[in-house]
Tab-separated table of C-alpha atoms in Angstrom:
chain	number	residue	atom	x	y	z
F	1	MET	CA	81.077	19.443	151.122
F	2	SER	CA	81.054	20.877	147.775
F	3	ALA	CA	80.915	24.792	146.796
F	4	VAL	CA	77.770	24.348	144.334
F	5	PRO	CA	74.711	23.444	146.707
F	6	LEU	CA	72.759	20.244	145.429
F	7	LYS	CA	69.432	21.083	147.281
F	8	ASN	CA	67.967	24.675	147.364
F	9	ASP	CA	67.859	24.796	150.920
F	10	LYS	CA	69.250	28.445	151.042
F	11	PRO	CA	67.037	30.772	152.803
F	12	VAL	CA	65.745	33.701	150.535
F	13	GLN	CA	67.498	36.800	150.659
F	14	ALA	CA	65.125	40.310	151.898
F	15	GLY	CA	65.780	43.081	150.133
F	16	VAL	CA	67.974	44.726	147.623
F	17	ARG	CA	70.542	42.130	146.393
F	18	THR	CA	74.048	43.617	145.794
F	19	VAL	CA	75.588	42.778	142.367
F	20	THR	CA	79.105	42.592	140.446
F	21	VAL	CA	79.806	41.809	136.793
F	22	LEU	CA	82.919	41.238	135.918
F	23	GLY	CA	82.924	41.356	131.728
F	24	ALA	CA	80.026	43.366	131.622
F	25	THR	CA	80.240	44.249	128.189
F	26	GLY	CA	80.520	40.778	126.780
F	27	SER	CA	77.745	38.372	125.559
F	28	ILE	CA	77.195	36.837	128.798
F	29	GLY	CA	77.856	40.273	130.512
F	30	ASP	CA	74.816	41.584	128.101
F	31	SER	CA	72.644	38.742	129.081
F	32	THR	CA	72.625	39.732	132.655
F	33	MET	CA	72.519	43.350	132.121
F	34	ASP	CA	69.581	42.918	130.213
F	35	LEU	CA	68.124	40.421	133.222
F	36	LEU	CA	69.269	43.579	136.123
F	37	ARG	CA	67.257	45.622	133.588
F	38	GLY	CA	64.002	43.664	133.837
F	39	ALA	CA	64.252	44.155	137.637
F	40	PRO	CA	64.621	47.768	138.712
F	41	GLY	CA	64.495	47.730	142.500
F	42	ARG	CA	65.510	44.204	142.776
F	43	TYR	CA	69.134	44.625	142.429
F	44	ARG	CA	71.580	47.497	143.082
F	45	VAL	CA	75.371	46.986	140.957
F	46	GLU	CA	78.376	47.100	143.164
F	47	ALA	CA	81.344	47.196	140.547
F	48	LEU	CA	81.149	46.334	136.619
F	49	THR	CA	84.227	45.276	134.701
F	50	ALA	CA	85.256	45.483	130.847
F	51	ASN	CA	88.451	44.716	128.910
F	52	SER	CA	88.427	47.362	126.466
F	53	ASN	CA	85.336	48.376	125.688
F	54	VAL	CA	85.108	51.867	127.462
F	55	ALA	CA	81.813	53.509	125.696
F	56	GLY	CA	79.733	50.363	126.546
F	57	LEU	CA	80.815	49.766	130.196
F	58	ALA	CA	80.838	53.651	130.727
F	59	LYS	CA	77.277	53.641	129.474
F	60	LEU	CA	76.380	50.490	131.606
F	61	ALA	CA	77.699	52.655	134.910
F	62	ARG	CA	75.254	55.903	134.589
F	63	GLU	CA	72.579	53.831	133.664
F	64	PHE	CA	73.187	51.497	136.719
F	65	ASP	CA	74.442	53.873	138.860
F	66	ALA	CA	77.457	51.278	139.812
F	67	ARG	CA	80.029	52.411	142.482
F	68	PHE	CA	83.293	51.207	140.727
F	69	VAL	CA	84.238	50.311	137.041
F	70	ALA	CA	87.769	48.826	136.198
F	71	ILE	CA	88.812	48.489	132.585
F	72	ALA	CA	91.562	45.994	131.881
F	73	ASP	CA	93.177	47.917	128.771
F	74	ALA	CA	95.643	50.702	130.301
F	75	ALA	CA	95.872	52.433	127.293
F	76	ARG	CA	91.761	53.329	127.472
F	77	PHE	CA	91.704	54.685	131.053
F	78	GLY	CA	92.124	57.947	129.859
F	79	GLU	CA	88.709	57.730	127.993
F	80	LEU	CA	87.057	55.605	130.859
F	81	LYS	CA	87.832	58.729	133.504
F	82	ASP	CA	86.832	61.462	131.226
F	83	ALA	CA	83.358	59.200	130.129
F	84	LEU	CA	82.228	59.127	133.807
F	85	ALA	CA	83.860	62.558	135.068
F	86	GLY	CA	81.457	64.576	137.204
F	87	SER	CA	79.328	60.861	137.668
F	88	GLY	CA	80.900	59.869	141.098
F	89	ILE	CA	81.911	56.626	140.178
F	90	GLU	CA	84.836	55.182	141.016
F	91	CYS	CA	87.082	53.917	138.261
F	92	GLY	CA	90.380	51.919	138.112
F	93	VAL	CA	92.637	50.106	135.600
F	94	GLY	CA	94.651	46.752	135.010
F	95	GLU	CA	94.464	43.899	136.335
F	96	SER	CA	94.642	44.806	140.137
F	97	ALA	CA	91.389	47.259	139.511
F	98	ILE	CA	89.422	44.238	137.943
F	99	ILE	CA	90.698	41.945	141.087
F	100	GLU	CA	89.853	45.060	143.189
F	101	ALA	CA	85.895	44.858	141.643
F	102	ALA	CA	85.521	41.149	142.359
F	103	SER	CA	86.762	42.096	146.170
F	104	ARG	CA	83.998	44.765	146.990
F	105	PRO	CA	81.456	43.594	149.400
F	106	THR	CA	78.785	42.286	147.155
F	107	ASP	CA	75.698	39.742	147.410
F	108	TRP	CA	76.320	37.609	143.951
F	109	LEU	CA	79.116	38.163	141.420
F	110	MET	CA	79.124	37.109	137.603
F	111	ALA	CA	82.480	36.139	136.542
F	112	ALA	CA	82.326	36.015	132.727
F	113	VAL	CA	86.144	37.491	132.302
F	114	SER	CA	87.278	35.261	129.692
F	115	GLY	CA	90.502	33.736	129.475
F	116	ALA	CA	92.958	32.670	131.777
F	117	ALA	CA	92.959	36.436	132.714
F	118	GLY	CA	89.634	35.558	134.794
F	119	LEU	CA	91.288	33.540	137.608
F	120	LYS	CA	92.422	35.674	139.862
F	121	PRO	CA	89.647	38.176	140.136
F	122	ALA	CA	87.385	34.906	140.535
F	123	LEU	CA	89.669	33.578	142.973
F	124	ALA	CA	88.941	37.366	145.042
F	125	ALA	CA	85.248	36.591	144.997
F	126	VAL	CA	85.908	33.257	146.196
F	127	ASP	CA	88.180	33.909	149.120
F	128	ARG	CA	85.158	36.815	149.790
F	129	GLY	CA	83.134	33.284	150.436
F	130	THR	CA	80.051	35.245	148.027
F	131	THR	CA	77.639	33.779	145.687
F	132	ILE	CA	79.487	33.485	141.998
F	133	ALA	CA	77.873	32.986	139.114
F	134	LEU	CA	80.737	31.348	137.169
F	135	ALA	CA	80.985	32.017	133.715
F	136	ASN	CA	84.348	31.393	133.482
F	137	LYS	CA	85.470	28.232	131.790
F	138	GLU	CA	89.223	28.864	132.355
F	139	CYS	CA	88.449	29.309	136.477
F	140	LEU	CA	87.595	25.193	135.703
F	141	VAL	CA	89.501	23.965	133.231
F	142	CYS	CA	92.810	25.435	134.300
F	143	ALA	CA	92.727	25.222	137.614
F	144	GLY	CA	89.403	23.196	138.884
F	145	ASP	CA	90.426	21.264	142.229
F	146	PHE	CA	92.362	24.049	143.205
F	147	PHE	CA	89.293	26.429	142.779
F	148	MET	CA	86.712	23.951	144.024
F	149	GLN	CA	88.685	23.409	147.160
F	150	ARG	CA	89.379	27.316	148.050
F	151	ALA	CA	85.810	28.036	147.299
F	152	VAL	CA	84.674	25.252	149.836
F	153	LYS	CA	87.222	26.531	152.257
F	154	ALA	CA	86.204	29.937	152.346
F	155	GLY	CA	82.458	29.030	152.152
F	156	ALA	CA	81.754	30.391	148.630
F	157	CYS	CA	78.694	29.255	146.336
F	158	ILE	CA	79.407	28.850	143.397
F	159	LEU	CA	76.529	28.529	140.615
F	160	PRO	CA	77.290	26.974	136.881
F	161	ALA	CA	75.979	30.389	134.506
F	162	ASP	CA	77.109	28.228	131.386
F	163	SER	CA	73.340	26.308	129.813
F	164	GLU	CA	74.361	23.062	130.399
F	165	HIS	CA	76.052	22.736	133.697
F	166	ASN	CA	72.875	25.216	134.677
F	167	ALA	CA	70.588	22.063	133.370
F	168	LEU	CA	72.832	19.532	135.528
F	169	PHE	CA	72.289	21.673	138.840
F	170	GLN	CA	68.674	21.647	138.419
F	171	ALA	CA	68.351	18.201	137.725
F	172	LEU	CA	70.618	16.911	140.038
F	173	SER	CA	68.222	18.265	142.752
F	174	SER	CA	65.585	15.712	142.373
F	175	GLY	CA	67.981	13.144	144.154
F	176	ASN	CA	71.180	12.626	145.983
F	177	ARG	CA	74.772	13.021	145.048
F	178	ASP	CA	75.049	9.201	145.870
F	179	GLU	CA	72.218	8.287	143.971
F	180	LEU	CA	73.721	9.781	140.629
F	181	THR	CA	75.057	6.979	138.146
F	182	ARG	CA	75.971	9.453	135.414
F	183	VAL	CA	75.505	13.090	133.604
F	184	ILE	CA	74.649	13.394	130.123
F	185	ILE	CA	75.591	16.903	128.692
F	186	THR	CA	74.277	17.575	124.865
F	187	ALA	CA	75.536	19.037	121.863
F	188	SER	CA	73.891	20.423	119.430
F	189	GLY	CA	76.859	19.515	117.103
F	190	GLY	CA	77.811	22.871	115.626
F	191	PRO	CA	77.559	23.948	111.908
F	192	PHE	CA	79.746	20.939	110.791
F	193	ARG	CA	77.628	17.866	112.707
F	194	THR	CA	76.896	15.902	109.066
F	195	TRP	CA	79.844	17.588	106.999
F	196	ALA	CA	81.849	14.704	105.543
F	197	PRO	CA	85.644	15.223	107.619
F	198	ALA	CA	86.960	15.900	104.429
F	199	ASP	CA	85.106	18.771	104.084
F	200	ILE	CA	85.729	19.837	107.848
F	201	GLU	CA	89.294	19.858	107.502
F	202	LYS	CA	88.789	22.799	104.874
F	203	ALA	CA	85.840	24.686	106.386
F	204	THR	CA	86.454	28.372	106.474
F	205	LEU	CA	86.302	30.964	109.553
F	206	ALA	CA	82.526	32.120	107.852
F	207	GLN	CA	81.227	28.358	107.661
F	208	ALA	CA	82.542	27.864	111.065
F	209	LEU	CA	80.853	30.733	112.740
F	210	LYS	CA	77.533	29.829	111.565
F	211	HIS	CA	75.951	28.327	114.524
F	212	PRO	CA	72.684	26.690	113.876
F	213	ASN	CA	71.109	27.631	117.428
F	214	TRP	CA	73.396	30.052	119.888
F	215	SER	CA	74.763	33.390	118.925
F	216	MET	CA	77.742	33.790	120.746
F	217	GLY	CA	81.242	34.989	120.391
F	218	GLN	CA	83.922	34.097	117.614
F	219	LYS	CA	85.804	32.310	119.943
F	220	ILE	CA	83.076	29.874	121.586
F	221	THR	CA	81.209	29.523	118.047
F	222	ILE	CA	84.486	28.355	116.384
F	223	ASP	CA	85.109	26.038	119.741
F	224	SER	CA	81.437	24.481	119.292
F	225	ALA	CA	82.005	23.544	115.446
F	226	SER	CA	84.739	21.794	116.528
F	227	MET	CA	83.283	20.354	119.739
F	228	MET	CA	86.354	21.543	121.293
F	229	ASN	CA	83.559	23.968	123.755
F	230	LYS	CA	81.993	20.429	124.211
F	231	GLY	CA	85.210	19.116	125.586
F	232	LEU	CA	85.635	22.231	127.707
F	233	GLU	CA	82.391	21.453	129.236
F	234	VAL	CA	82.774	17.875	130.058
F	235	ILE	CA	86.210	19.282	132.151
F	236	GLU	CA	84.121	22.017	133.946
F	237	ALA	CA	81.395	19.175	134.393
F	238	ALA	CA	83.817	17.031	136.421
F	239	CYS	CA	84.971	19.744	138.939
F	240	LEU	CA	81.884	21.485	139.161
F	241	PHE	CA	80.044	17.779	140.326
F	242	ALA	CA	83.415	15.678	141.533
F	243	LEU	CA	82.659	13.572	138.693
F	244	THR	CA	84.955	10.859	136.959
F	245	PRO	CA	85.317	11.008	133.098
F	246	ASP	CA	82.922	7.589	133.446
F	247	GLU	CA	80.258	9.765	134.717
F	248	ILE	CA	79.879	12.159	132.170
F	249	ASP	CA	78.415	11.365	128.718
F	250	VAL	CA	77.662	13.632	125.937
F	251	LEU	CA	74.819	13.729	123.471
F	252	VAL	CA	74.326	15.289	120.095
F	253	HIS	CA	70.921	16.823	120.284
F	254	PRO	CA	70.619	19.402	117.264
F	255	GLN	CA	67.373	21.254	118.512
F	256	SER	CA	69.660	22.399	121.808
F	257	ILE	CA	66.148	22.148	123.925
F	258	VAL	CA	67.106	19.353	126.267
F	259	HIS	CA	70.565	21.271	127.860
F	260	GLY	CA	71.354	18.505	130.066
F	261	MET	CA	70.586	15.031	132.061
F	262	VAL	CA	71.335	13.564	135.241
F	263	GLU	CA	70.659	9.883	135.752
F	264	PHE	CA	69.679	8.035	139.183
F	265	SER	CA	70.447	4.800	140.153
F	266	ASP	CA	66.868	4.080	140.020
F	267	ARG	CA	67.103	4.711	136.087
F	268	SER	CA	65.017	7.508	136.592
F	269	VAL	CA	66.622	10.311	133.754
F	270	VAL	CA	65.839	14.241	134.751
F	271	ALA	CA	66.204	16.729	132.416
F	272	GLN	CA	66.337	20.257	131.660
F	273	LEU	CA	64.695	21.975	129.189
F	274	GLY	CA	64.289	25.351	127.349
F	275	THR	CA	64.331	27.619	123.908
F	276	PRO	CA	68.438	28.040	123.130
F	277	ASP	CA	68.966	31.335	124.975
F	278	MET	CA	71.654	32.045	127.784
F	279	ARG	CA	69.514	34.243	129.830
F	280	THR	CA	67.573	31.378	131.200
F	281	PRO	CA	70.382	29.673	133.307
F	282	ILE	CA	71.480	33.428	134.058
F	283	ALA	CA	68.455	34.107	135.414
F	284	HIS	CA	68.573	31.154	137.481
F	285	CYS	CA	71.628	31.658	139.035
F	286	LEU	CA	70.707	35.450	139.371
F	287	GLY	CA	67.455	34.643	141.597
F	288	TRP	CA	68.655	31.500	143.182
F	289	PRO	CA	66.973	30.242	145.272
F	290	GLU	CA	64.276	31.698	144.403
F	291	ARG	CA	63.025	31.563	140.787
F	292	ILE	CA	62.745	35.546	138.948
F	293	ALA	CA	60.826	36.166	135.526
F	294	GLY	CA	63.320	35.330	132.555
F	295	PRO	CA	62.593	37.506	128.609
F	296	ALA	CA	63.435	33.954	127.007
F	297	ALA	CA	60.925	32.862	124.807
F	298	LYS	CA	57.878	30.104	125.864
F	299	LEU	CA	58.964	26.476	125.066
F	300	ASP	CA	56.737	25.340	122.584
F	301	LEU	CA	57.332	21.644	121.857
F	302	ALA	CA	54.569	21.237	119.915
F	303	LYS	CA	55.377	23.459	117.494
F	304	ILE	CA	59.400	22.532	117.291
F	305	GLY	CA	57.615	18.526	116.370
F	306	GLN	CA	60.638	16.627	117.499
F	307	LEU	CA	63.313	16.371	119.482
F	308	THR	CA	66.598	14.101	118.225
F	309	PHE	CA	69.692	12.620	119.998
F	310	GLU	CA	72.887	10.681	118.226
F	311	ALA	CA	76.134	9.571	119.472
F	312	PRO	CA	78.928	12.002	119.197
F	313	ASP	CA	80.935	11.355	116.241
F	314	PHE	CA	84.998	11.384	117.964
F	315	ALA	CA	86.533	10.699	114.924
F	316	ARG	CA	85.020	13.790	112.646
F	317	PHE	CA	85.443	15.155	116.056
F	318	PRO	CA	88.330	14.209	117.870
F	319	ALA	CA	89.066	17.303	119.761
F	320	LEU	CA	85.938	16.026	122.107
F	321	ARG	CA	87.995	12.949	122.633
F	322	LEU	CA	91.438	14.540	123.781
F	323	ALA	CA	89.280	16.350	126.542
F	324	TYR	CA	88.064	13.103	128.222
F	325	ASP	CA	92.208	12.440	127.649
F	326	ALA	CA	93.051	15.223	129.186
F	327	LEU	CA	90.860	14.985	132.338
F	328	ARG	CA	91.846	11.324	132.959
F	329	THR	CA	95.678	12.156	132.499
F	330	GLY	CA	95.347	15.360	135.537
F	331	ASN	CA	98.010	17.391	136.668
F	332	GLY	CA	97.770	20.272	134.591
F	333	ALA	CA	96.480	18.344	131.107
F	334	THR	CA	93.497	20.293	130.864
F	335	THR	CA	95.220	23.549	131.297
F	336	VAL	CA	97.423	22.756	128.492
F	337	TYR	CA	94.426	21.728	126.302
F	338	ASN	CA	93.000	24.804	127.088
F	339	ALA	CA	95.911	27.051	126.695
F	340	ALA	CA	96.717	25.160	123.107
F	341	ASN	CA	93.127	25.403	121.788
F	342	GLU	CA	93.412	29.000	122.038
F	343	ILE	CA	96.368	29.661	120.238
F	344	ALA	CA	95.008	27.117	117.350
F	345	VAL	CA	91.684	29.339	117.015
F	346	ALA	CA	93.597	32.317	117.065
F	347	ALA	CA	95.301	30.606	114.328
F	348	PHE	CA	92.886	29.514	112.560
F	349	ILE	CA	91.163	32.693	112.690
F	350	GLY	CA	94.646	34.564	111.355
F	351	GLU	CA	94.266	32.120	108.590
F	352	LYS	CA	97.628	30.115	109.333
F	353	ILE	CA	96.135	26.899	110.135
F	354	ARG	CA	92.866	24.823	108.308
F	355	PHE	CA	90.187	24.161	110.520
F	356	GLY	CA	91.156	20.358	110.746
F	357	ALA	CA	94.498	21.322	112.142
F	358	ILE	CA	92.601	23.161	115.588
F	359	ALA	CA	92.596	19.776	117.041
F	360	ARG	CA	95.878	18.197	116.054
F	361	LEU	CA	97.530	21.117	117.369
F	362	VAL	CA	96.031	20.570	120.645
F	363	ASP	CA	97.145	16.963	120.410
F	364	ALA	CA	100.821	17.569	119.186
F	365	THR	CA	101.023	20.229	122.107
F	366	MET	CA	99.471	17.671	125.252
F	367	ASN	CA	101.763	14.693	123.834
F	368	GLY	CA	104.828	17.504	123.814
F	369	TRP	CA	103.787	18.233	127.028
F	370	ILE	CA	103.436	14.757	128.493
F	371	ARG	CA	106.527	13.226	127.262
F	372	ALA	CA	108.799	16.589	128.423
F	373	GLY	CA	108.182	15.106	132.337
F	374	ASN	CA	105.714	18.051	132.251
F	375	LEU	CA	102.743	17.314	134.551
F	376	ALA	CA	102.434	18.264	138.190
F	377	PRO	CA	99.483	18.683	140.227
F	378	LEU	CA	98.568	22.984	140.442
F	379	GLY	CA	98.544	24.110	143.961
F	380	SER	CA	97.774	28.018	142.971
F	381	ALA	CA	97.013	30.410	140.590
F	382	ASP	CA	100.173	31.144	140.025
F	383	ASP	CA	100.283	27.439	139.093
F	384	ALA	CA	97.735	27.237	136.809
F	385	ILE	CA	98.579	30.728	134.906
F	386	ALA	CA	102.439	29.302	134.308
F	387	VAL	CA	101.456	26.001	132.995
F	388	ASP	CA	98.925	28.128	130.904
F	389	HIS	CA	101.789	30.603	129.723
F	390	ASN	CA	104.290	27.881	128.920
F	391	ALA	CA	101.727	25.805	127.247
F	392	ARG	CA	100.897	28.859	124.613
F	393	ASN	CA	104.469	29.133	124.038
F	394	MET	CA	104.698	25.084	123.159
F	395	ALA	CA	101.961	25.142	120.878
F	396	ALA	CA	102.771	28.407	119.267
F	397	SER	CA	106.332	26.413	118.476
F	398	LEU	CA	104.632	23.829	117.023
F	399	LEU	CA	102.274	25.419	115.166
F	400	PRO	CA	104.818	25.911	111.898
F	401	GLN	CA	104.986	21.770	111.636
F	402	ILE	CA	101.423	21.618	112.184
F	403	ALA	CA	100.152	24.445	109.465
F	404	ALA	CA	102.856	22.545	107.126
F	405	LYS	CA	101.172	19.072	107.611
F	406	ALA	CA	98.578	18.746	104.462
F	407	THR	CA	96.086	15.960	105.246
């Protein structure tokens, strides 16, 4: 039994659907709220959360008449209470309040809190057995097996909200799980797809942030430039759909029109296509098992003219190879991969390391973690958070020597 429904056999829900959005002021949250704005009367907002954006959270809370809001940053709680004074909207602060928002009765929840901080709130929603649109990578990368097993036990329904995994989710409905031979995740190749390795090594922050197709946050855009993001998506796909590393391929597709493909045993390949707009996969999750009207631009293949594909270059983008290594190693290695990358990206943004050193720091941290004998199965959220914390410390300790190595 899978927590991800591979067939649209859920009965259509009548009446108004209640929703909660964790991470309402981020890029995924913004797209979700835009879709809710376009369907007045169909959804009622139960709870909204944000990390520190008080003004944005209060504005959304008033606009959608939310019943409860929570801010993670304790220093901003006074501002939030002042901003909502007289509204009758309940508000809370800190991790416990974010978890409370996730625990409140609701039909559908968007899990878009970034980082390891999103794990416990998402698990709180899982334990309630609700339908969860999952946009937080760390839930799967840091604690994938445990997270999905808990979802099955609670009867929660996990809907992939990332464009690539949502594409696979849609394509998988064309066959049975035992008929699948492989899935193919597409990658734009980012801004450095055709660059020479020596030029990638010394790429600047401004260059890394110039994504050719997608408008995303700073961290995910840098991850796309290194193809670390695609590595994370390989790990997510393995957890979501119970796949082995050998059943997951990556194909570079610069136009970002084909988001994912599934090959079945008869060699039929089913693909999901669409313009590069995150509101499309989110709309699919929000309306599921129905489809709702979405605001993304209509796909005009004649205007695009051609779609091209190429194999990923593991030498140019070692971060992708490291993801497969982590997935095969298991026992917390994917948690280490993610944690080390977050330290590396922060160091790159802070001009402490070159762009090319991001993957080297991740590699060194994973190797150090394995040599130290730290590999063990993760059985709880606290296990995953502890590994994440310790791996970050190891990556930070390795940072000076990685920074000192010039290539």
